Tab-separated table of C-alpha atoms in Angstrom:
chain	number	residue	atom	x	y	z
A	267	UNK	CA	0.240	0.207	-0.062
A	268	UNK	CA	1.394	2.928	-1.273
A	269	UNK	CA	2.215	6.261	1.950
A	270	UNK	CA	-0.173	8.988	1.075
A	271	UNK	CA	0.077	12.774	3.712
A	272	UNK	CA	-2.196	13.625	5.568
A	273	UNK	CA	-3.300	16.753	3.689
A	274	UNK	CA	-2.850	14.716	0.788
A	275	UNK	CA	-5.584	11.860	2.249
A	276	UNK	CA	-7.765	15.069	3.276
A	277	UNK	CA	-8.087	15.907	-0.421
A	278	UNK	CA	-8.555	12.657	-2.118
A	279	UNK	CA	-11.369	12.177	-0.195
A	280	UNK	CA	-13.057	15.166	-0.885
A	281	UNK	CA	-12.147	15.174	-4.605
A	282	UNK	CA	-13.689	11.134	-4.957
A	283	UNK	CA	-16.399	12.237	-2.999
A	284	UNK	CA	-16.929	15.308	-5.291
A	285	UNK	CA	-16.463	12.649	-8.274
A	286	UNK	CA	-19.583	10.187	-7.243
A	287	UNK	CA	-22.012	13.019	-5.928
A	288	UNK	CA	-22.305	16.327	-7.621
A	289	UNK	CA	-24.661	17.780	-5.192
A	290	UNK	CA	-21.030	17.670	-2.926
A	291	UNK	CA	-19.366	20.972	-3.318
A	292	UNK	CA	-16.993	23.229	-0.774
A	293	UNK	CA	-16.645	26.720	0.135
A	294	UNK	CA	-14.575	29.176	2.365
A	295	UNK	CA	-11.295	31.701	2.835
A	296	UNK	CA	-9.129	31.545	-0.319
A	297	UNK	CA	-10.154	28.007	-2.046
A	298	UNK	CA	-9.014	28.694	-5.457
A	299	UNK	CA	-5.900	28.971	-4.587
A	300	UNK	CA	-5.592	26.198	-2.595
A	301	UNK	CA	-6.666	27.316	0.648
A	302	UNK	CA	-4.932	28.260	3.582
A	303	UNK	CA	-2.452	24.171	4.011
A	304	UNK	CA	-3.262	23.719	0.429
A	305	UNK	CA	-5.657	21.246	1.024
A	306	UNK	CA	-7.965	21.713	-1.925
A	307	UNK	CA	-4.693	22.741	-4.568
A	308	UNK	CA	-5.988	21.790	-7.738
A	309	UNK	CA	-9.452	21.364	-6.903
A	310	UNK	CA	-11.055	24.674	-8.455
A	311	UNK	CA	-9.041	23.985	-11.962
A	312	UNK	CA	-10.499	20.254	-11.407
A	313	UNK	CA	-14.190	21.139	-10.566
A	314	UNK	CA	-14.648	24.341	-11.275
A	315	UNK	CA	-15.200	27.539	-9.150
A	316	UNK	CA	-19.058	26.474	-8.950
A	317	UNK	CA	-18.074	23.623	-6.579
A	318	UNK	CA	-14.748	24.952	-4.713
A	319	UNK	CA	-16.429	28.043	-4.397
A	320	UNK	CA	-13.877	31.540	-2.835
A	321	UNK	CA	-15.894	33.321	-0.457
A	322	UNK	CA	-15.739	36.989	1.466
A	323	UNK	CA	-13.731	36.739	4.767
A	324	UNK	CA	-16.907	36.368	6.879
A	325	UNK	CA	-17.063	32.669	8.749
A	326	UNK	CA	-20.979	33.301	9.930
A	327	UNK	CA	-21.908	34.453	6.203
A	328	UNK	CA	-20.066	31.039	4.781
A	329	UNK	CA	-21.650	28.699	7.802
A	330	UNK	CA	-25.112	30.287	7.700
A	331	UNK	CA	-24.884	29.922	3.611
A	332	UNK	CA	-23.838	26.529	3.908
A	333	UNK	CA	-26.536	25.553	5.942
A	334	UNK	CA	-29.017	26.538	3.974
A	335	UNK	CA	-27.563	24.793	1.744
A	336	UNK	CA	-27.732	21.780	3.194
A	337	UNK	CA	-31.257	22.089	4.104
A	338	UNK	CA	-31.826	23.223	0.345
A	339	UNK	CA	-30.483	19.536	-0.771
A	340	UNK	CA	-26.902	19.341	-1.165
A	341	UNK	CA	-23.976	18.390	0.746
A	342	UNK	CA	-21.807	21.449	1.525
A	343	UNK	CA	-17.634	21.204	2.491
A	344	UNK	CA	-16.805	24.332	4.519
A	345	UNK	CA	-13.675	25.436	5.075
A	346	UNK	CA	-13.024	27.468	8.553
A	347	UNK	CA	-8.887	27.643	8.223
A	348	UNK	CA	-8.717	27.571	12.410
A	349	UNK	CA	-10.890	26.406	14.488
A	350	UNK	CA	-10.603	29.669	16.299
A	351	UNK	CA	-12.419	31.978	14.028
A	352	UNK	CA	-14.965	28.608	13.643
A	353	UNK	CA	-16.000	30.526	17.049
A	354	UNK	CA	-17.797	33.967	14.948
A	355	UNK	CA	-19.674	31.232	12.661
A	356	UNK	CA	-21.307	29.686	16.262
A	357	UNK	CA	-24.687	30.178	15.957
A	358	UNK	CA	-25.053	29.010	12.597
A	359	UNK	CA	-23.772	25.993	13.656
A	360	UNK	CA	-24.625	24.919	17.133
A	361	UNK	CA	-28.452	26.782	16.891
A	362	UNK	CA	-29.690	26.556	13.142
A	363	UNK	CA	-27.445	22.845	11.885
A	364	UNK	CA	-27.264	20.941	14.390
A	365	UNK	CA	-31.106	21.449	15.756
A	366	UNK	CA	-32.694	21.939	11.791
A	367	UNK	CA	-33.460	17.929	12.483
A	368	UNK	CA	-35.056	18.092	15.567
A	369	UNK	CA	-36.743	21.031	15.658
A	370	UNK	CA	-38.802	20.473	12.238
A	371	UNK	CA	-39.873	16.577	13.373
A	372	UNK	CA	-37.519	15.423	10.915
A	373	UNK	CA	-38.493	17.466	7.834
A	374	UNK	CA	-35.242	18.315	6.782
A	375	UNK	CA	-31.435	17.562	7.599
A	376	UNK	CA	-28.365	19.414	7.524
A	377	UNK	CA	-25.864	17.110	5.690
A	378	UNK	CA	-23.205	19.661	6.248
A	379	UNK	CA	-19.378	19.276	6.891
A	380	UNK	CA	-16.934	21.786	9.091
A	381	UNK	CA	-13.368	21.294	8.416
A	382	UNK	CA	-12.190	22.799	11.466
A	383	UNK	CA	-7.623	22.260	11.530
A	384	UNK	CA	-7.036	22.156	15.513
A	385	UNK	CA	-3.664	22.488	17.851
A	386	UNK	CA	-0.689	23.593	18.385
A	387	UNK	CA	1.991	24.777	15.678
A	388	UNK	CA	4.825	26.607	14.119
A	389	UNK	CA	4.292	29.322	17.120
A	390	UNK	CA	0.962	30.500	16.156
A	391	UNK	CA	0.072	31.768	19.334
A	392	UNK	CA	-3.435	31.846	21.389
A	393	UNK	CA	-5.597	32.518	18.727
A	394	UNK	CA	-4.725	30.063	16.296
A	395	UNK	CA	-3.450	27.426	18.289
A	396	UNK	CA	-6.599	25.789	20.268
A	397	UNK	CA	-8.380	22.313	20.823
A	398	UNK	CA	-12.013	23.034	21.168
A	399	UNK	CA	-13.068	19.459	20.199
A	400	UNK	CA	-14.725	19.087	23.767
A	401	UNK	CA	-16.735	22.339	22.940
A	402	UNK	CA	-18.752	20.076	19.497
A	403	UNK	CA	-19.229	16.763	21.411
A	404	UNK	CA	-21.032	18.908	24.002
A	405	UNK	CA	-23.662	19.523	21.335
A	406	UNK	CA	-26.779	16.920	20.784
A	407	UNK	CA	-27.199	16.664	17.020
A	408	UNK	CA	-23.176	17.089	15.746
A	409	UNK	CA	-21.236	14.182	15.166
A	410	UNK	CA	-17.707	15.210	15.387
A	411	UNK	CA	-14.118	13.072	14.275
A	412	UNK	CA	-10.738	13.628	14.974
A	413	UNK	CA	-8.334	11.928	13.090
A	414	UNK	CA	-4.483	10.894	13.982
A	415	UNK	CA	-3.211	9.347	10.568
A	416	UNK	CA	-3.823	10.115	7.044
A	417	UNK	CA	-6.358	6.494	6.619
A	418	UNK	CA	-8.263	7.927	9.197
A	419	UNK	CA	-8.397	11.701	7.331
A	420	UNK	CA	-9.173	9.783	4.467
A	421	UNK	CA	-12.311	7.489	5.480
A	422	UNK	CA	-13.374	9.310	8.098
A	423	UNK	CA	-13.811	13.251	5.670
A	424	UNK	CA	-15.888	10.755	3.541
A	425	UNK	CA	-17.872	9.482	6.417
A	426	UNK	CA	-18.741	12.479	7.039
A	427	UNK	CA	-19.212	13.889	3.580
A	428	UNK	CA	-21.860	11.397	3.407
A	429	UNK	CA	-23.374	11.577	6.651
A	430	UNK	CA	-27.148	13.721	6.822
A	431	UNK	CA	-26.074	14.874	10.159
A	432	UNK	CA	-23.931	17.870	10.646
A	433	UNK	CA	-19.649	16.858	10.866
A	434	UNK	CA	-17.390	18.495	12.851
A	435	UNK	CA	-14.329	17.783	11.176
A	436	UNK	CA	-11.113	18.491	13.400
A	437	UNK	CA	-7.748	17.823	11.202
A	438	UNK	CA	-4.714	18.514	13.167
A	439	UNK	CA	-2.415	20.812	11.541
A	440	UNK	CA	1.055	19.628	12.791
A	441	UNK	CA	-0.556	16.407	10.857
A	442	UNK	CA	-0.205	17.804	8.106
A	443	UNK	CA	3.315	16.200	6.161
A	444	UNK	CA	3.145	13.326	8.216
A	445	UNK	CA	2.970	9.902	6.003
A	446	UNK	CA	1.809	7.093	6.202
A	447	UNK	CA	-0.642	3.574	4.496
A	448	UNK	CA	-2.870	4.757	2.460
A	449	UNK	CA	-6.581	3.548	3.129
A	450	UNK	CA	-6.705	-0.103	2.195
A	451	UNK	CA	-9.770	0.417	0.062
A	452	UNK	CA	-12.680	3.387	-0.964
A	453	UNK	CA	-15.331	2.408	2.081
A	454	UNK	CA	-15.704	5.678	4.576
A	455	UNK	CA	-15.231	4.875	8.267
A	456	UNK	CA	-17.423	3.819	11.193
A	457	UNK	CA	-18.570	6.422	13.354
A	458	UNK	CA	-17.655	5.203	16.555
A	459	UNK	CA	-15.225	3.111	15.834
A	460	UNK	CA	-12.166	3.509	17.842
A	461	UNK	CA	-8.956	1.558	17.366
A	462	UNK	CA	-6.555	0.250	19.300
A	463	UNK	CA	-2.877	1.483	17.803
A	464	UNK	CA	-0.797	-0.893	20.507
A	465	UNK	CA	-1.921	-3.515	22.443
A	466	UNK	CA	-0.477	-3.710	26.653
A	467	UNK	CA	-1.241	-5.238	29.416
A	468	UNK	CA	-0.198	-2.512	32.483
A	469	UNK	CA	-2.462	0.503	31.943
A	470	UNK	CA	-4.772	2.153	28.981
A	471	UNK	CA	-3.947	5.313	27.247
A	472	UNK	CA	-7.176	6.255	25.897
A	473	UNK	CA	-6.650	9.547	23.316
A	474	UNK	CA	-6.991	11.203	19.833
A	475	UNK	CA	-5.829	12.719	17.150
A	476	UNK	CA	-1.800	14.143	17.439
A	477	UNK	CA	-2.148	13.303	21.000
A	478	UNK	CA	-2.347	9.705	19.479
A	479	UNK	CA	1.284	9.759	18.520
A	480	UNK	CA	2.837	11.487	21.816
A	481	UNK	CA	0.942	8.298	23.913
A	482	UNK	CA	3.129	6.149	21.332
A	483	UNK	CA	6.833	7.161	22.113
A	484	UNK	CA	5.464	7.280	25.552
A	485	UNK	CA	4.631	3.707	24.795
A	486	UNK	CA	7.668	3.187	23.379
A	487	UNK	CA	10.072	4.325	25.900
A	488	UNK	CA	8.211	2.197	29.119
A	489	UNK	CA	8.811	-0.766	26.482
A	490	UNK	CA	12.085	-0.528	27.603
A	491	UNK	CA	11.007	-0.257	30.862
A	492	UNK	CA	9.051	-3.359	31.249
A	493	UNK	CA	5.646	-1.288	30.940
A	494	UNK	CA	3.710	-2.527	28.632
A	495	UNK	CA	1.326	0.083	27.612
A	496	UNK	CA	-2.521	0.189	25.402
A	497	UNK	CA	-2.995	2.650	23.004
A	498	UNK	CA	-6.849	3.836	22.129
A	499	UNK	CA	-6.845	6.300	19.733
A	500	UNK	CA	-10.561	6.588	19.677
A	501	UNK	CA	-10.906	8.412	16.012
A	502	UNK	CA	-14.317	10.242	16.753
A	503	UNK	CA	-15.385	11.925	20.172
A	504	UNK	CA	-18.875	11.663	19.411
A	505	UNK	CA	-20.405	9.017	19.104
A	506	UNK	CA	-17.533	7.752	20.843
A	507	UNK	CA	-16.398	3.784	21.718
A	508	UNK	CA	-17.607	3.324	25.236
A	509	UNK	CA	-17.051	-0.559	24.473
A	510	UNK	CA	-13.406	-0.333	23.475
A	511	UNK	CA	-12.556	2.051	26.382
A	512	UNK	CA	-14.386	-0.380	28.907
A	513	UNK	CA	-12.667	-3.289	27.691
A	514	UNK	CA	-9.334	-2.201	27.631
A	515	UNK	CA	-9.572	-0.673	30.902
A	516	UNK	CA	-11.313	-3.645	32.111
A	517	UNK	CA	-8.803	-6.134	31.301
A	518	UNK	CA	-5.360	-3.270	32.137
A	519	UNK	CA	-7.498	-2.253	34.765
A	520	UNK	CA	-5.669	1.063	35.206
A	521	UNK	CA	-6.591	3.892	32.596
A	522	UNK	CA	-4.841	7.310	31.848
A	523	UNK	CA	-7.089	9.706	29.079
A	524	UNK	CA	-4.483	12.437	27.807
A	525	UNK	CA	-5.536	14.894	25.120
A	526	UNK	CA	-3.395	18.297	23.991
A	527	UNK	CA	-6.570	20.239	24.634
A	528	UNK	CA	-7.195	22.574	27.920
A	529	UNK	CA	-7.486	19.553	30.788
A	530	UNK	CA	-10.380	21.236	33.150
A	531	UNK	CA	-13.062	20.792	30.966
A	532	UNK	CA	-11.840	18.850	28.478
A	533	UNK	CA	-13.418	15.989	26.780
A	534	UNK	CA	-11.344	13.270	29.106
A	535	UNK	CA	-13.493	14.141	32.059
A	536	UNK	CA	-16.768	11.948	30.037
A	537	UNK	CA	-14.241	9.269	29.016
A	538	UNK	CA	-12.711	9.052	32.820
A	539	UNK	CA	-16.187	10.122	34.940
A	540	UNK	CA	-17.463	7.070	32.587
A	541	UNK	CA	-14.636	4.224	33.758
A	542	UNK	CA	-15.016	5.456	36.938
A	543	UNK	CA	-18.850	4.707	37.126
A	544	UNK	CA	-19.035	1.728	35.081
A	545	UNK	CA	-15.810	0.485	36.894
A	546	UNK	CA	-14.841	1.283	39.800
A	547	UNK	CA	-15.028	-1.741	41.208
A	548	UNK	CA	-12.458	-3.484	39.152
A	549	UNK	CA	-9.219	-1.028	38.617
A	550	UNK	CA	-6.318	-1.304	41.202
A	551	UNK	CA	-6.349	2.765	41.182
A	552	UNK	CA	-8.187	6.275	40.339
A	553	UNK	CA	-8.409	7.203	36.767
A	554	UNK	CA	-5.981	9.431	35.560
A	555	UNK	CA	-6.138	12.581	33.466
A	556	UNK	CA	-3.353	14.920	31.643
A	557	UNK	CA	-4.440	17.715	29.353
A	558	UNK	CA	-2.877	20.944	28.772
A	559	UNK	CA	-2.444	24.143	31.566
A	560	UNK	CA	-5.840	26.053	31.765
A	561	UNK	CA	-3.448	29.146	29.906
A	562	UNK	CA	-3.842	30.653	26.071
A	563	UNK	CA	-0.999	29.334	24.045
A	564	UNK	CA	1.920	31.414	23.741
A	565	UNK	CA	4.177	32.656	20.743
A	566	UNK	CA	7.129	32.232	22.095
A	567	UNK	CA	8.589	28.959	21.031
A	568	UNK	CA	10.041	28.660	24.066
A	569	UNK	CA	6.982	29.737	26.057
A	570	UNK	CA	4.607	27.126	23.746
A	571	UNK	CA	6.681	24.664	24.529
A	572	UNK	CA	5.927	24.747	28.334
A	573	UNK	CA	1.992	24.270	27.382
A	574	UNK	CA	2.576	21.143	25.279
A	575	UNK	CA	2.136	17.197	26.020
A	576	UNK	CA	4.677	15.157	25.653
A	577	UNK	CA	5.624	12.088	25.783
A	578	UNK	CA	7.551	12.837	29.228
A	579	UNK	CA	4.562	14.173	30.078
A	580	UNK	CA	3.005	10.564	29.699
A	581	UNK	CA	5.197	8.922	30.707
A	582	UNK	CA	5.011	10.180	34.575
A	583	UNK	CA	1.854	10.227	34.284
A	584	UNK	CA	1.017	6.609	33.843
A	585	UNK	CA	4.357	5.694	36.401
A	586	UNK	CA	2.003	8.007	38.707
A	587	UNK	CA	-1.122	5.726	38.436
A	588	UNK	CA	1.416	2.486	38.498
A	589	UNK	CA	2.080	4.177	41.717
A	590	UNK	CA	5.388	4.126	40.214
A	591	UNK	CA	6.440	7.807	40.593
């Protein structure tokens, strides 16, 4: 299987879905020039300006137009450039797109994909570096996808485009250049299905997006010390794979939930609470969480580094969970 980058995988998924379904189209700022990260490079030349649409700089207008177009029967893919910028369009997404199917008694649906790049990347500072996945996982009516690999970016974006409900597809900016095996088939992924990235028996780490790679680095380091860590990549946060997590933790009897987003109020708290509620009688220790401090992301690289969750941080948290610190 040939390798492909995370960025190329997303572009390929969109192109294939546009070939398959003439109702699929994309809109956002600078898409004709390939998009801010070149995720759309060459697509306007291939599909035309009526299907790869350049818009004014107004996130609320972009989202509002897409919601109306989705309710009218098309399948728009909205590019928000940075998840931070999407906050200008939250009313259209949260109060309109997420609610319409329920409030109209199923007479209309909103088959809409919102691409929101997340995470710290090249000193992008406080307004371009946030990971806000927990906000959207909190909203009934929204699906939230957080791919960590090129194959998953491809398969989950395809699934998002084919979904009849609005999907917030959160790609991590620091993974654009990540190269890995392409998807084995052109089939869309299934929402709510996580995957075990590494088998282990000492503790289960539950994570998603770019943090998966940090967890795997930590697991490799701890493996040298004889500590065998299982790493679960959730792939989607809503729905999330409760069965996979609970089955794993019931075997390892210890759990650490880690993510790049701020720990306070993060989605890791939901997972940790679920594990505690369902498995408290089987655990050998409290469920641990690891996330970023509740602070704006600094511009200066040395200060930005202080907010990143590193493999060393994960190793220390694992040792605390195992009572070996």
